[in-house]
Short mmCIF file of C-alpha atoms in Angstrom, two decimals:
data_model
loop_
_atom_site.label_atom_id
_atom_site.label_comp_id
_atom_site.label_asym_id
_atom_site.label_seq_id
_atom_site.Cartn_x
_atom_site.Cartn_y
_atom_site.Cartn_z
CA UNK G 1 2.31 8.69 9.01
CA UNK G 2 5.31 10.64 8.83
CA UNK G 3 7.41 10.97 11.86
CA UNK G 4 7.04 14.78 12.70
CA UNK G 5 3.96 14.86 14.97
CA UNK G 6 0.71 14.80 15.23
CA UNK G 7 0.34 12.02 15.00
CA UNK G 8 6.75 -13.46 -7.44
CA UNK G 9 8.84 -14.49 -7.43
CA UNK G 10 11.78 -13.78 -9.61
CA UNK G 11 11.24 -10.82 -11.87
CA UNK G 12 9.90 -11.99 -15.43
CA UNK G 13 11.58 -11.65 -18.64
CA UNK G 14 9.51 -8.97 -20.89
CA UNK G 15 6.86 -9.21 -21.75
CA UNK G 16 4.87 -9.08 -25.09
CA UNK G 17 3.52 -5.81 -26.76
CA UNK G 18 -0.99 -7.28 -26.23
CA UNK G 19 -2.29 -4.47 -28.53
CA UNK G 20 -1.90 -5.61 -32.73
CA UNK G 21 -1.33 -2.98 -34.59
CA UNK G 22 -3.22 -0.47 -35.96
CA UNK G 23 -5.35 -0.79 -39.31
CA UNK G 24 -3.36 0.75 -42.26
CA UNK G 25 -6.20 3.79 -42.17
CA UNK G 26 -4.91 4.76 -39.06
CA UNK G 27 -1.33 5.39 -40.45
CA UNK G 28 0.37 8.14 -42.18
CA UNK G 29 2.59 7.02 -45.67
CA UNK G 30 4.56 3.98 -45.48
CA UNK G 31 2.54 2.51 -42.57
CA UNK G 32 4.21 5.29 -40.29
CA UNK G 33 0.85 6.96 -37.83
CA UNK G 34 -0.29 10.34 -38.56
CA UNK G 35 -0.52 11.52 -34.97
CA UNK G 36 1.85 13.88 -32.16
CA UNK G 37 3.82 11.21 -29.83
CA UNK G 38 2.27 10.71 -26.04
CA UNK G 39 3.27 11.67 -22.94
CA UNK G 40 2.10 10.18 -19.85
CA UNK G 41 1.56 12.55 -16.93
CA UNK G 42 4.35 13.65 -14.44
CA UNK G 43 1.40 13.80 -12.23
CA UNK G 44 -1.31 10.75 -10.49
CA UNK G 45 -3.26 14.75 -10.39
CA UNK G 46 -4.18 14.11 -6.50
CA UNK G 47 -3.97 18.19 -5.29
CA UNK G 48 -2.65 16.54 -1.72
CA UNK G 49 0.64 15.51 -3.80
CA UNK G 50 0.25 17.05 -6.39
CA UNK G 51 4.03 16.30 -8.05
CA UNK G 52 3.50 12.96 -6.60
CA UNK G 53 2.11 9.78 -8.93
CA UNK G 54 3.09 9.97 -12.90
CA UNK G 55 0.08 9.08 -15.73
CA UNK G 56 0.41 6.66 -18.72
CA UNK G 57 0.74 3.08 -17.36
CA UNK G 58 -0.15 0.99 -13.76
CA UNK G 59 2.85 -0.18 -11.96
CA UNK G 60 2.64 -3.64 -11.26
CA UNK G 61 5.93 -5.57 -9.84
CA UNK G 62 8.32 -3.78 -8.37
CA UNK G 63 11.54 -7.02 -7.95
CA UNK G 64 14.02 -4.13 -6.33
CA UNK G 65 17.62 -5.01 -6.39
CA UNK G 66 20.48 -3.94 -2.94
CA UNK G 67 23.74 -3.31 -2.28
CA UNK G 68 24.39 -1.33 0.55
CA UNK G 69 26.72 -0.45 3.14
CA UNK G 70 26.05 0.85 6.16
CA UNK G 71 28.64 1.66 7.22
CA UNK G 72 29.06 4.22 4.40
CA UNK G 73 25.05 4.79 3.66
CA UNK G 74 26.20 4.07 -0.16
CA UNK G 75 24.33 2.31 -1.84
CA UNK G 76 23.99 0.65 -5.10
CA UNK G 77 21.32 -0.84 -6.74
CA UNK G 78 18.69 -1.76 -9.96
CA UNK G 79 15.07 -1.66 -10.32
CA UNK G 80 13.06 -3.46 -12.11
CA UNK G 81 9.59 -1.70 -12.67
CA UNK G 82 6.53 -4.20 -14.93
CA UNK G 83 3.99 -1.99 -16.02
CA UNK G 84 0.88 -2.39 -18.01
CA UNK G 85 -0.13 1.32 -20.17
CA UNK G 86 -2.72 2.62 -20.12
CA UNK G 87 -2.85 5.43 -23.00
CA UNK G 88 -0.47 4.90 -26.72
CA UNK G 89 3.02 6.33 -25.12
CA UNK G 90 6.47 7.47 -26.17
CA UNK G 91 7.43 8.92 -23.12
CA UNK G 92 6.46 8.42 -19.17
CA UNK G 93 7.94 9.32 -16.16
CA UNK G 94 9.05 7.87 -12.19
CA UNK G 95 8.36 9.14 -8.89
CA UNK G 96 12.70 9.13 -8.70
CA UNK G 97 15.15 11.50 -6.39
CA UNK G 98 18.29 11.29 -4.70
CA UNK G 99 19.74 8.98 -5.96
CA UNK G 100 22.30 9.17 -9.40
CA UNK G 101 20.76 6.74 -13.21
CA UNK G 102 23.57 5.25 -14.51
CA UNK G 103 21.26 2.93 -17.19
CA UNK G 104 17.52 2.61 -18.57
CA UNK G 105 16.40 0.05 -20.48
CA UNK G 106 12.88 -0.89 -21.31
CA UNK G 107 11.55 -4.06 -22.56
CA UNK G 108 15.29 -4.33 -23.26
CA UNK G 109 16.22 -1.55 -25.51
CA UNK G 110 19.05 1.32 -23.21
CA UNK G 111 16.45 4.13 -23.79
CA UNK G 112 16.39 7.59 -25.92
CA UNK G 113 16.53 9.06 -23.16
CA UNK G 114 16.75 9.91 -19.82
CA UNK G 115 16.16 13.04 -17.31
CA UNK G 116 16.61 13.21 -13.73
CA UNK G 117 14.69 16.53 -12.41
CA UNK G 118 14.01 17.32 -8.73
CA UNK G 119 11.33 13.95 -7.97
CA UNK G 120 10.93 12.44 -11.41
CA UNK G 121 13.15 10.14 -13.77
CA UNK G 122 11.62 10.71 -17.11
CA UNK G 123 11.94 8.21 -20.25
CA UNK G 124 11.42 8.25 -23.55
CA UNK G 125 11.39 5.14 -25.32
CA UNK G 126 13.10 4.21 -28.67
CA UNK G 127 9.87 2.05 -30.52
CA UNK G 128 6.29 3.06 -29.02
CA UNK G 129 4.98 1.51 -26.37
CA UNK G 130 0.87 0.69 -27.12
CA UNK G 131 -1.94 1.39 -25.02
CA UNK G 132 -3.03 -2.03 -23.14
CA UNK G 133 0.80 -3.53 -23.70
CA UNK G 134 3.54 -4.81 -20.52
CA UNK G 135 6.68 -2.81 -20.26
CA UNK G 136 9.57 -3.29 -18.06
CA UNK G 137 12.08 -0.84 -17.22
CA UNK G 138 15.38 -1.51 -15.74
CA UNK G 139 17.22 1.41 -13.20
CA UNK G 140 20.42 0.86 -12.09
CA UNK G 141 21.68 3.28 -9.80
CA UNK G 142 23.24 4.67 -7.21
CA UNK G 143 24.23 6.86 -4.15
CA UNK G 144 24.18 8.24 -0.40
CA UNK G 145 20.27 7.51 -0.22
CA UNK G 146 18.54 10.51 2.40
CA UNK G 147 14.36 10.81 3.34
CA UNK G 148 13.26 13.74 1.12
CA UNK G 149 11.54 16.99 2.26
CA UNK G 150 7.89 17.21 2.71
CA UNK G 151 5.48 19.63 4.21
CA UNK G 152 5.43 17.38 6.77
CA UNK G 153 8.59 16.60 7.95
CA UNK G 154 11.66 14.58 6.19
CA UNK G 155 10.21 11.39 5.18
CA UNK G 156 12.36 8.51 2.53
CA UNK G 157 15.07 6.43 3.55
CA UNK G 158 17.21 7.40 6.83
CA UNK G 159 19.89 7.06 8.40
CA UNK G 160 19.48 5.43 11.82
CA UNK G 161 22.58 5.26 14.85
CA UNK G 162 24.00 2.41 13.48
CA UNK G 163 21.14 0.54 10.63
CA UNK G 164 18.66 1.59 8.69
CA UNK G 165 14.39 2.37 8.45
CA UNK G 166 11.98 3.44 5.91
CA UNK G 167 9.40 5.63 6.89
CA UNK G 168 7.75 5.87 3.11
CA UNK G 169 4.17 7.98 4.12
CA UNK G 170 3.30 9.81 1.75
CA UNK G 171 6.71 10.32 -0.31
CA UNK G 172 9.55 9.25 0.59
CA UNK G 173 9.99 6.48 -1.32
CA UNK G 174 10.87 8.06 -4.36
CA UNK G 175 14.86 8.63 -2.00
CA UNK G 176 15.19 4.75 -2.22
CA UNK G 177 13.69 2.90 -5.39
CA UNK G 178 11.95 4.95 -8.85
CA UNK G 179 8.55 4.06 -8.95
CA UNK G 180 4.97 5.32 -9.28
CA UNK G 181 4.14 6.84 -6.00
CA UNK G 182 0.60 7.29 -5.57
CA UNK G 183 -1.40 4.54 -2.66
CA UNK G 184 -3.78 3.94 -6.04
CA UNK G 185 -1.32 2.21 -7.39
CA UNK G 186 -0.55 -1.09 -5.78
CA UNK G 187 1.49 -3.76 -6.87
CA UNK G 188 3.76 -6.48 -5.75
CA UNK G 189 7.31 -6.41 -4.48
CA UNK G 190 10.47 -8.43 -4.44
CA UNK G 191 13.29 -6.70 -2.45
CA UNK G 192 16.43 -7.77 -1.87
CA UNK G 193 19.22 -6.94 0.48
CA UNK G 194 22.51 -7.22 0.50
CA UNK G 195 24.34 -5.77 3.91
CA UNK G 196 27.25 -6.51 6.00
CA UNK G 197 26.99 -8.89 9.27
CA UNK G 198 26.17 -8.72 12.04
CA UNK G 199 22.77 -6.65 10.41
CA UNK G 200 19.43 -8.73 10.22
CA UNK G 201 17.00 -6.86 7.22
CA UNK G 202 13.98 -6.55 7.90
CA UNK G 203 11.28 -5.92 5.09
CA UNK G 204 7.94 -6.91 3.66
CA UNK G 205 6.17 -9.87 3.05
CA UNK G 206 7.36 -12.82 3.72
CA UNK G 207 11.93 -14.12 3.88
CA UNK G 208 11.93 -16.13 1.04
CA UNK G 209 16.08 -16.44 0.93
CA UNK G 210 18.75 -15.32 2.99
CA UNK G 211 22.00 -16.22 1.94
CA UNK G 212 25.91 -15.04 3.52
CA UNK G 213 28.88 -14.75 1.67
CA UNK G 214 32.37 -12.86 2.33
CA UNK G 215 30.83 -11.31 5.12
CA UNK G 216 28.18 -10.26 3.62
CA UNK G 217 24.21 -11.65 3.82
CA UNK G 218 20.86 -11.30 1.47
CA UNK G 219 18.13 -11.41 2.86
CA UNK G 220 15.00 -12.15 0.20
CA UNK G 221 11.47 -10.61 0.96
CA UNK G 222 8.15 -11.53 -1.51
CA UNK G 223 5.02 -9.69 -0.92
CA UNK G 224 2.30 -11.39 -3.25
CA UNK G 225 -0.06 -8.97 -2.12
CA UNK G 226 -0.79 -5.45 -3.99
CA UNK G 227 0.76 -2.81 -1.58
CA UNK G 228 0.68 0.38 -2.24
CA UNK G 229 4.59 2.26 -2.79
CA UNK G 230 4.72 4.41 0.78
CA UNK G 231 3.78 0.90 2.73
CA UNK G 232 7.28 -0.42 1.71
CA UNK G 233 10.68 0.17 3.79
CA UNK G 234 13.34 -1.44 4.82
CA UNK G 235 14.31 -1.59 8.29
CA UNK G 236 18.97 -2.37 8.96
CA UNK G 237 19.93 -3.14 12.37
CA UNK G 238 21.71 -5.08 14.95
CA UNK G 239 18.38 -7.51 16.12
CA UNK G 240 17.26 -10.41 18.78
CA UNK G 241 14.66 -12.15 16.82
CA UNK G 242 11.69 -13.83 19.08
CA UNK G 243 8.64 -15.75 17.09
CA UNK G 244 5.45 -15.45 19.12
CA UNK G 245 2.93 -17.99 19.11
CA UNK G 246 1.46 -18.82 15.45
CA UNK G 247 -1.52 -18.70 16.68
CA UNK G 248 -4.12 -16.99 14.86
CA UNK G 249 -1.08 -15.72 12.75
CA UNK G 250 2.63 -16.49 13.09
CA UNK G 251 4.01 -12.98 14.22
CA UNK G 252 8.26 -12.41 14.91
CA UNK G 253 9.78 -9.22 17.16
CA UNK G 254 12.81 -7.69 16.31
CA UNK G 255 14.60 -6.13 18.53
CA UNK G 256 17.87 -4.68 19.86
CA UNK G 257 19.05 -6.89 23.12
CA UNK G 258 18.93 -4.27 25.73
CA UNK G 259 15.44 -4.15 25.84
CA UNK G 260 14.62 -7.66 25.57
CA UNK G 261 12.79 -7.61 28.92
CA UNK G 262 10.44 -4.43 27.71
CA UNK G 263 10.33 -6.16 24.32
CA UNK G 264 8.54 -9.22 25.95
CA UNK G 265 6.69 -7.38 28.19
CA UNK G 266 4.99 -4.46 26.50
CA UNK G 267 4.06 -6.83 22.84
CA UNK G 268 2.91 -10.33 25.18
CA UNK G 269 -0.44 -9.51 24.67
CA UNK G 270 -0.24 -8.74 21.41
CA UNK G 271 -1.80 -12.10 19.73
CA UNK G 272 -5.17 -12.10 21.86
CA UNK G 273 -5.50 -8.19 20.01
CA UNK G 274 -4.43 -9.58 16.93
CA UNK G 275 -8.00 -12.74 18.17
CA UNK G 276 -9.80 -9.21 19.09
CA UNK G 277 -9.25 -7.06 16.22
CA UNK G 278 -10.17 -10.40 13.66
CA UNK G 279 -13.25 -11.07 15.84
CA UNK G 280 -14.37 -7.16 15.30
CA UNK G 281 -12.55 -6.55 11.54
CA UNK G 282 -12.84 -9.30 9.48
CA UNK G 283 -8.86 -12.05 9.29
CA UNK G 284 -5.98 -10.30 9.52
CA UNK G 285 -5.13 -10.12 6.04
CA UNK G 286 -1.33 -11.67 6.00
CA UNK G 287 1.09 -14.26 6.71
CA UNK G 288 2.33 -13.13 9.63
CA UNK G 289 2.79 -9.19 11.51
CA UNK G 290 6.72 -8.64 12.19
CA UNK G 291 7.22 -5.71 14.65
CA UNK G 292 10.74 -3.92 14.70
CA UNK G 293 12.44 -1.81 18.06
CA UNK G 294 14.29 -0.05 16.58
CA UNK G 295 17.55 1.33 19.23
CA UNK G 296 16.92 4.73 18.86
CA UNK G 297 13.83 6.56 19.35
CA UNK G 298 11.54 7.54 17.29
CA UNK G 299 9.00 10.39 17.16
CA UNK G 300 6.22 8.55 16.61
CA UNK G 301 5.27 4.54 15.58
CA UNK G 302 5.15 4.05 12.20
CA UNK G 303 3.41 1.14 10.11
CA UNK G 304 4.04 -1.07 7.39
CA UNK G 305 2.61 -3.99 5.54
CA UNK G 306 2.83 -5.89 7.73
CA UNK G 307 4.88 -4.51 10.03
CA UNK G 308 5.14 -1.72 12.76
CA UNK G 309 7.81 -0.36 13.75
CA UNK G 310 8.23 1.48 16.58
CA UNK G 311 11.55 3.40 18.95
CA UNK G 312 13.35 2.32 22.17
CA UNK G 313 10.99 5.39 23.94
CA UNK G 314 7.27 3.30 22.88
CA UNK G 315 8.36 0.46 24.65
CA UNK G 316 8.62 -0.35 28.92
CA UNK G 317 7.89 -3.15 29.87
CA UNK G 318 4.99 -1.78 31.63
CA UNK G 319 2.14 -1.93 28.82
CA UNK G 320 2.64 2.36 28.10
CA UNK G 321 2.58 2.10 24.63
CA UNK G 322 -0.82 -0.67 24.60
CA UNK G 323 -2.56 2.56 22.63
CA UNK G 324 -0.24 2.22 20.05
CA UNK G 325 0.53 -1.40 19.34
CA UNK G 326 -3.19 -1.31 18.45
CA UNK G 327 -3.30 1.73 16.77
CA UNK G 328 -0.30 -0.24 13.34
CA UNK G 329 -1.40 -3.55 14.19
CA UNK G 330 -5.05 -2.22 13.77
CA UNK G 331 -4.22 -0.09 10.20
CA UNK G 332 -2.94 -3.43 8.71
CA UNK G 333 -7.26 -3.89 7.58
CA UNK G 334 -7.82 -0.04 7.20
CA UNK G 335 -4.19 1.12 5.00
CA UNK G 336 -2.27 -1.99 3.92
CA UNK G 337 -5.32 -4.72 3.22
CA UNK G 338 -7.87 -1.65 2.66
CA UNK G 339 -5.90 2.23 0.89
CA UNK G 340 -7.51 4.64 0.11
CA UNK G 341 -7.46 5.83 -3.16
CA UNK G 342 -6.71 9.45 -2.11
CA UNK G 343 -5.41 11.72 0.55
CA UNK G 344 -8.76 13.52 0.95
CA UNK G 345 -10.11 10.64 2.73
CA UNK G 346 -7.27 9.08 5.44
CA UNK G 347 -9.24 9.72 7.50
CA UNK G 348 -10.22 5.88 6.47
CA UNK G 349 -6.95 4.56 7.22
CA UNK G 350 -6.62 7.33 10.84
CA UNK G 351 -9.88 6.60 11.94
CA UNK G 352 -9.94 3.28 12.07
CA UNK G 353 -6.48 2.83 13.87
CA UNK G 354 -7.90 5.31 15.53
CA UNK G 355 -11.36 3.39 17.00
CA UNK G 356 -9.58 0.52 17.77
CA UNK G 357 -7.10 1.52 20.40
CA UNK G 358 -11.61 2.47 21.98
CA UNK G 359 -12.07 -1.07 21.37
CA UNK G 360 -8.79 -2.58 22.87
CA UNK G 361 -8.92 -0.62 25.70
CA UNK G 362 -13.18 -1.24 26.75
CA UNK G 363 -11.66 -5.24 26.52
CA UNK G 364 -9.27 -5.08 28.26
CA UNK G 365 -11.23 -3.46 31.50
CA UNK G 366 -10.45 0.40 30.44
CA UNK G 367 -12.27 2.66 29.49
CA UNK G 368 -16.12 1.72 27.08
CA UNK G 369 -15.64 2.86 23.56
CA UNK G 370 -19.02 4.94 24.98
CA UNK G 371 -16.55 6.94 27.05
CA UNK G 372 -13.94 7.37 25.04
CA UNK G 373 -16.15 8.70 22.41
CA UNK G 374 -17.24 10.67 25.04
CA UNK G 375 -12.95 12.04 26.17
CA UNK G 376 -12.47 13.07 22.86
CA UNK G 377 -15.70 14.91 21.79
CA UNK G 378 -14.86 16.84 24.62
CA UNK G 379 -10.91 17.54 23.94
CA UNK G 380 -12.24 17.65 20.43
CA UNK G 381 -14.88 20.87 21.32
CA UNK G 382 -12.05 23.23 23.02
CA UNK G 383 -10.42 22.84 19.94
CA UNK G 384 -10.98 25.20 16.56
CA UNK G 385 -13.86 24.19 13.89
CA UNK G 386 -11.70 25.66 10.87
CA UNK G 387 -11.27 21.46 9.46
CA UNK G 388 -13.47 19.03 7.98
CA UNK G 389 -12.39 16.26 7.94
CA UNK G 390 -13.03 14.30 4.65
CA UNK G 391 -11.11 17.50 2.93
CA UNK G 392 -8.87 18.49 5.85
CA UNK G 393 -6.35 19.75 3.22
CA UNK G 394 -2.49 18.71 2.37
CA UNK G 395 -1.26 20.39 5.55
CA UNK G 396 -3.76 19.27 7.69
CA UNK G 397 -4.77 15.36 6.71
CA UNK G 398 -1.94 14.21 9.59
CA UNK G 399 -4.18 16.83 11.99
CA UNK G 400 -5.80 15.05 15.68
CA UNK G 401 -9.03 15.66 14.85
CA UNK G 402 -8.32 13.61 11.75
CA UNK G 403 -7.95 10.79 13.66
CA UNK G 404 -10.74 11.48 16.71
CA UNK G 405 -13.20 13.27 14.84
CA UNK G 406 -13.22 9.24 12.21
CA UNK G 407 -13.41 7.63 15.03
CA UNK G 408 -16.37 8.96 16.21
CA UNK G 409 -17.94 8.97 13.20
CA UNK G 410 -17.76 5.17 13.18
CA UNK G 411 -19.03 5.13 17.08
CA UNK G 412 -21.76 6.84 15.76
CA UNK G 413 -23.01 4.64 13.51
CA UNK G 414 -22.22 1.47 15.28
CA UNK G 415 -24.47 2.99 17.82
CA UNK G 416 -26.55 3.52 15.11
CA UNK G 417 -27.16 -0.26 13.57
CA UNK G 418 -26.07 -1.83 16.95
CA UNK G 419 -22.92 -3.92 17.04
CA UNK G 420 -24.28 -6.71 15.74
CA UNK G 421 -24.51 -5.08 12.38
CA UNK G 422 -21.68 -2.84 12.92
CA UNK G 423 -18.88 -5.50 12.65
CA UNK G 424 -21.51 -7.90 10.62
CA UNK G 425 -21.07 -5.38 8.49
CA UNK G 426 -16.88 -4.35 8.88
CA UNK G 427 -15.99 -7.77 8.72
CA UNK G 428 -17.86 -8.11 5.18
CA UNK G 429 -16.66 -4.74 3.80
CA UNK G 430 -12.77 -5.89 5.25
CA UNK G 431 -13.73 -9.01 2.77
CA UNK G 432 -14.88 -7.27 0.00
CA UNK G 433 -12.55 -4.63 -0.07
CA UNK G 434 -8.97 -6.78 0.72
CA UNK G 435 -6.58 -6.19 0.22
CA UNK G 436 -8.05 -3.08 -2.77
CA UNK G 437 -8.45 0.71 -2.56
CA UNK G 438 -11.41 2.60 -1.50
CA UNK G 439 -13.22 5.58 -0.42
CA UNK G 440 -15.63 7.38 1.84
CA UNK G 441 -18.28 6.87 -0.53
CA UNK G 442 -17.68 3.36 -1.17
CA UNK G 443 -17.86 2.47 2.65
CA UNK G 444 -21.01 4.68 3.50
CA UNK G 445 -22.87 3.16 0.21
CA UNK G 446 -21.28 -0.91 1.25
CA UNK G 447 -22.59 -0.48 4.61
CA UNK G 448 -25.04 1.47 3.82
CA UNK G 449 -26.14 -1.47 1.07
CA UNK G 450 -25.34 -3.91 3.72
CA UNK G 451 -27.84 -2.96 6.19
CA UNK G 452 -30.32 -1.61 4.59
CA UNK G 453 -29.21 1.72 6.42
CA UNK G 454 -30.71 5.32 5.23
CA UNK G 455 -28.49 6.72 8.66
CA UNK G 456 -25.51 6.02 7.66
CA UNK G 457 -25.01 8.88 4.78
CA UNK G 458 -26.44 11.52 7.08
CA UNK G 459 -23.82 10.40 10.19
CA UNK G 460 -20.83 10.52 8.53
CA UNK G 461 -21.98 13.44 6.22
CA UNK G 462 -22.17 15.42 10.10
CA UNK G 463 -18.62 13.78 11.00
CA UNK G 464 -16.75 13.51 8.11
CA UNK G 465 -18.22 16.74 5.61
CA UNK G 466 -18.57 19.37 7.76
CA UNK G 467 -16.33 21.65 9.82
CA UNK G 468 -19.79 21.51 13.05
CA UNK G 469 -19.19 19.43 15.79
CA UNK G 470 -21.96 16.99 15.96
CA UNK G 471 -23.55 15.50 19.46
CA UNK G 472 -23.16 12.11 20.02
#
């Protein structure tokens, strides 16, 4: 989530064209097409992020090779993007901002034309890419990466006092690599980062290689599951590493040495928390879970694919941030494995994550979910009734009412169905949509069919699509 509150394997060689040449009747003289060149749209068409995403193709895999100097904030990088054309392309674009492009090739051939404008890298190809064809783009670039301004604050690559943090939600990925930056286009990743010793690099996925030479270490991570670009992250710092119990999944915690005691206390119950959510939501969706605690203070914690990030102000050695730890962990199911197709449905991420806070409190002997729901409904009742959770608008999509009313909607469905039916349906849903893309209608339809209930649609309509506040 934004920093401002309220809150695979090696790169493959260029792929062969998959679409055969058209019949000669479709060609002009000497076999030249008569149709005008086609250009991929410079947007995904999402009104919440009108300048983000791109049309004409889907990215399938990103291979990022980053050579970074922490002391000077200088980056030299190569991004290889493997994609499939969804239309005939002579020109297409990638989201990219703030860095200088040195060279672009498409299937090994230097691009006919490359232009950079605010947030976009536009590429004109020498040979037309046919609809359905696989193609590979290689971009070499350099510069001093920095966060990008947005209506939610600054997002993207950010220097810490002694290291780096990347917080990409919702528009920050373009600050450090060229991409199709929209959650509807998930892809696999390989991220290789080289930097000075003695820094540790943490990124999404599995660490598959680590090599040291001449005082610099290269760290290579691989993400096999489809991942939204905004969830891609790199963290660099002087971290210690502790491996927690492997049950129910491997857990790694990275932290500054001066916070060792506080971290040991505050994350001691992480295995228990993962077990609870696995019971309620279904098996943990990735191979491991990592936690990074920075030596800097952060406004809010951050989730990323397979990991969560906290500031030193979020650990106190007294379990003062259990609610936040639960919230970010729940995003591994809702947000990272199951990802919204469009940002207006963000309540599907934040409503489940907020509800997970109530479930953890209930399991730990704190307030029941019923009690938490009652308290938060009362708090919302005192706020303006000027927001519709299912269509909050871009300025309000991170409003706390989206989070809390989303959780209240889920609690209302749970009370209607009963625990066994509700959690059974949620587990079936996370299994059926694992690593996929979702919408509100998709959730409503699935739960309604799975439970044979006609009430779910009416409950969601009252809580999500109307501004009036329903009774519990």
